[in-house]
Coordinates of C-alpha atoms in Angstrom, one line a residue:
M1 CA -5.5 8.3 -15.0
A2 CA -3.7 5.1 -15.9
C3 CA 0.0 4.6 -16.7
V4 CA 0.6 1.9 -19.3
H5 CA 3.9 0.1 -19.2
D6 CA 5.0 0.6 -22.8
H7 CA 8.6 1.5 -21.8
S8 CA 11.6 -0.3 -20.3
C9 CA 11.0 -0.6 -16.6
E10 CA 14.7 -0.4 -16.0
D11 CA 14.6 3.3 -16.9
H12 CA 11.5 4.2 -14.9
D13 CA 10.2 3.8 -11.4
C14 CA 8.3 0.6 -12.1
S15 CA 10.7 -1.6 -10.0
S16 CA 10.3 -2.8 -6.5
D17 CA 12.3 0.3 -5.3
F18 CA 9.0 2.2 -5.1
S19 CA 6.8 -0.7 -4.0
L20 CA 5.1 -0.3 -0.7
Y21 CA 4.7 -4.1 -0.4
K22 CA 7.2 -4.3 2.5
H23 CA 5.3 -1.6 4.4
V24 CA 2.0 -3.4 4.3
D25 CA 1.1 -4.9 7.8
L26 CA 0.1 -8.2 6.2
S27 CA -1.0 -9.8 9.5
K28 CA -3.8 -7.2 9.8
V29 CA -4.9 -7.1 6.1
S30 CA -8.6 -8.2 5.8
A31 CA -11.4 -8.3 3.3
L32 CA -15.2 -8.4 3.5
N33 CA -17.1 -10.9 1.3
E34 CA -14.1 -13.1 0.5
A35 CA -15.1 -16.6 -0.4
I36 CA -12.1 -18.1 1.5
T37 CA -11.2 -16.4 4.8
G38 CA -7.7 -14.9 4.8
S39 CA -7.2 -15.3 1.0
V40 CA -6.8 -11.5 0.6
K41 CA -3.3 -11.8 2.1
S42 CA -2.1 -13.7 -1.0
V43 CA -2.7 -10.8 -3.4
F44 CA 0.1 -8.7 -1.7
R45 CA 3.4 -9.7 -3.3
S46 CA 6.5 -8.1 -4.7
W47 CA 6.2 -6.3 -8.0
E48 CA 8.3 -9.1 -9.7
Q49 CA 5.8 -11.7 -8.5
R50 CA 2.6 -9.9 -9.5
L51 CA 1.6 -12.5 -12.1
N52 CA 2.5 -15.4 -9.9
S53 CA -0.9 -16.7 -8.7
S54 CA 0.3 -20.0 -7.4
E55 CA -0.1 -18.7 -3.8
G56 CA -3.8 -18.1 -4.4
H57 CA -6.1 -15.2 -5.1
L58 CA -8.9 -13.2 -3.6
E59 CA -12.4 -14.1 -4.7
S60 CA -15.8 -12.8 -3.7
N61 CA -18.7 -15.1 -2.8
E62 CA -20.5 -16.4 -5.9
G63 CA -23.4 -14.2 -7.0
D64 CA -22.0 -11.2 -5.0
P65 CA -19.2 -9.4 -6.8
E66 CA -18.6 -6.7 -4.2
L67 CA -15.3 -6.7 -2.2
L68 CA -13.9 -4.5 0.5
V69 CA -10.2 -4.7 1.2
F70 CA -8.6 -3.1 4.3
I71 CA -4.8 -2.5 4.1
P72 CA -2.9 -1.1 7.2
F73 CA 0.7 -0.1 7.0
T74 CA 3.6 -0.4 9.4
S75 CA 4.3 3.3 9.1
D76 CA 2.7 6.2 7.3
V77 CA 3.1 6.1 3.6
K78 CA 2.5 8.3 0.5
I79 CA 0.8 6.5 -2.3
K80 CA 1.5 7.5 -5.9
S81 CA -0.3 4.7 -7.8
I82 CA -2.3 1.5 -7.4
S83 CA -2.2 -1.6 -9.7
V84 CA -4.9 -4.3 -9.6
V85 CA -4.6 -7.5 -11.5
G86 CA -8.1 -9.2 -11.8
G87 CA -9.3 -12.5 -13.1
A88 CA -10.5 -13.5 -16.6
D89 CA -14.0 -14.1 -18.0
G90 CA -15.5 -10.9 -16.6
T91 CA -14.3 -11.5 -13.0
S92 CA -12.0 -8.5 -12.9
P93 CA -13.3 -5.5 -10.8
S94 CA -14.6 -2.7 -13.0
K95 CA -14.5 0.1 -10.4
M96 CA -12.3 1.0 -7.4
R97 CA -13.0 3.5 -4.7
A98 CA -10.4 4.5 -2.0
F99 CA -10.7 5.6 1.6
I100 CA -7.8 6.5 3.8
N101 CA -7.3 6.4 7.6
R102 CA -10.8 5.0 8.2
E103 CA -11.0 1.8 10.2
G104 CA -13.9 -0.6 10.4
I105 CA -15.7 0.4 7.1
D106 CA -18.4 -2.0 6.1
F107 CA -20.3 -2.1 2.8
S108 CA -23.0 0.3 3.9
D109 CA -20.3 2.8 4.9
A110 CA -18.4 2.4 1.7
Q111 CA -21.6 2.9 -0.4
N112 CA -22.7 6.0 1.5
M113 CA -19.3 7.7 2.1
Q114 CA -17.5 9.9 -0.4
P115 CA -14.3 8.2 -1.4
I116 CA -11.1 10.2 -1.5
Q117 CA -10.8 9.0 -5.1
E118 CA -12.4 6.5 -7.5
W119 CA -11.4 5.0 -10.7
D120 CA -13.0 3.1 -13.6
L121 CA -10.8 0.0 -14.1
A122 CA -9.8 -1.8 -17.2
E123 CA -9.3 -5.6 -17.3
N124 CA -5.6 -5.7 -16.4
L125 CA -4.7 -9.4 -16.6
Q126 CA -1.0 -8.8 -17.3
G127 CA -0.4 -6.1 -14.7
V128 CA 0.6 -3.4 -17.2
L129 CA -1.8 -0.7 -15.9
E130 CA -1.2 1.5 -12.9
Y131 CA -3.8 4.0 -11.7
Q132 CA -2.3 7.3 -10.5
T133 CA -3.6 8.8 -7.3
K134 CA -4.3 12.5 -6.6
Y135 CA -1.0 12.4 -4.8
S136 CA -1.6 15.4 -2.6
R137 CA -4.6 13.6 -1.0
F138 CA -2.6 10.4 -0.3
Q139 CA -0.1 11.7 2.2
G140 CA 0.3 10.4 5.7
V141 CA -1.7 7.2 5.0
G142 CA -1.8 4.9 7.9
N143 CA -4.4 2.5 6.3
L144 CA -6.1 2.3 3.0
T145 CA -9.5 0.7 2.3
L146 CA -10.3 -0.3 -1.3
H147 CA -13.9 -0.8 -2.3
F148 CA -14.6 -2.9 -5.5
P149 CA -18.4 -2.5 -6.0
D150 CA -18.7 -4.5 -9.3
N151 CA -17.0 -6.4 -12.0
F152 CA -17.3 -7.0 -15.8
G153 CA -20.2 -9.4 -15.5
G154 CA -18.8 -12.5 -13.8
D155 CA -20.5 -14.4 -11.1
A156 CA -17.8 -13.4 -8.6
T157 CA -14.9 -10.9 -8.5
Q158 CA -11.4 -12.2 -8.6
I159 CA -8.3 -10.2 -7.6
H160 CA -4.9 -11.8 -8.2
Y161 CA -2.6 -8.9 -7.2
I162 CA -2.8 -5.4 -5.6
G163 CA 0.3 -3.3 -6.0
L164 CA 1.0 0.0 -4.3
K165 CA 3.7 2.4 -5.3
G166 CA 5.0 5.4 -3.2
E167 CA 7.2 6.0 -0.3
A168 CA 7.2 5.4 3.4
T169 CA 7.5 8.6 5.4
Q170 CA 8.6 7.0 8.6
L171 CA 11.9 5.8 7.1
K172 CA 13.0 9.3 6.3
R173 CA 12.1 10.5 9.8
D174 CA 14.3 7.8 11.3
V175 CA 17.2 8.7 9.2
V176 CA 17.0 12.4 10.2
T177 CA 16.7 11.5 13.9
T178 CA 19.8 9.2 13.7
V179 CA 21.9 12.0 12.2
V180 CA 20.8 14.5 14.9
Y181 CA 21.7 12.1 17.7
E182 CA 25.1 11.4 16.2
L183 CA 26.0 15.1 16.0
M184 CA 24.9 15.9 19.5
P185 CA 27.6 15.5 22.3
N186 CA 26.9 12.5 24.5
P187 CA 26.9 13.6 28.1
S188 CA 27.7 10.1 29.3
D189 CA 31.1 10.2 27.5
H190 CA 32.2 13.3 29.5
K191 CA 30.9 11.8 32.7
T192 CA 32.9 8.6 32.2
K193 CA 36.1 10.6 31.6
A194 CA 35.6 12.7 34.8
E195 CA 34.8 9.8 37.0
G196 CA 37.7 7.7 35.7
G197 CA 40.3 10.4 36.3
G198 CA 40.9 10.6 32.6
G199 CA 44.1 12.8 33.1
L200 CA 41.9 15.8 34.0
S201 CA 43.3 18.0 36.9
Q202 CA 41.0 19.5 39.4
V203 CA 41.1 23.2 40.1
E204 CA 41.4 24.0 43.8

């Protein structure tokens, strides 16, 4: 299922508020079959910068359109939707398959394993399409692997942007923990008062 942005993004959750970009562990993002090593990192940008390709893009080796992208997160996340902006002239990926919490997947694994979800993609050059996940399956995601097996007939596959929407669960846990600690009496406070005299009289 794809969501087309035919509405005002100011009134919907299309903004960076729901973007998981800041929770991607960019230093550990990797791709198999990329023509330029490390170029996969350039496709993760803020939502507002999704069409800014000046920093580069991910491209497969010529004659082999298959790509495998490994995306680890700095904390567990819930993923609601995925957006992929591909290249022109048939170089956009035509299918996307997702695996979660599986490290070290290679092309053989990706082809033989059952993905948690897969989508037929449209050519999305302007970034107006988002592909909804089966949300209940995308909870507690520590890492995401995206397999792009083919494109629309180009010699290579190009990806200019990958956007992930959802929420980071770790942030909510931290907030709850902080509140609990603030409400609990701090034993060290009482100890300091007793040791320093603090105007407390001793009972004989």
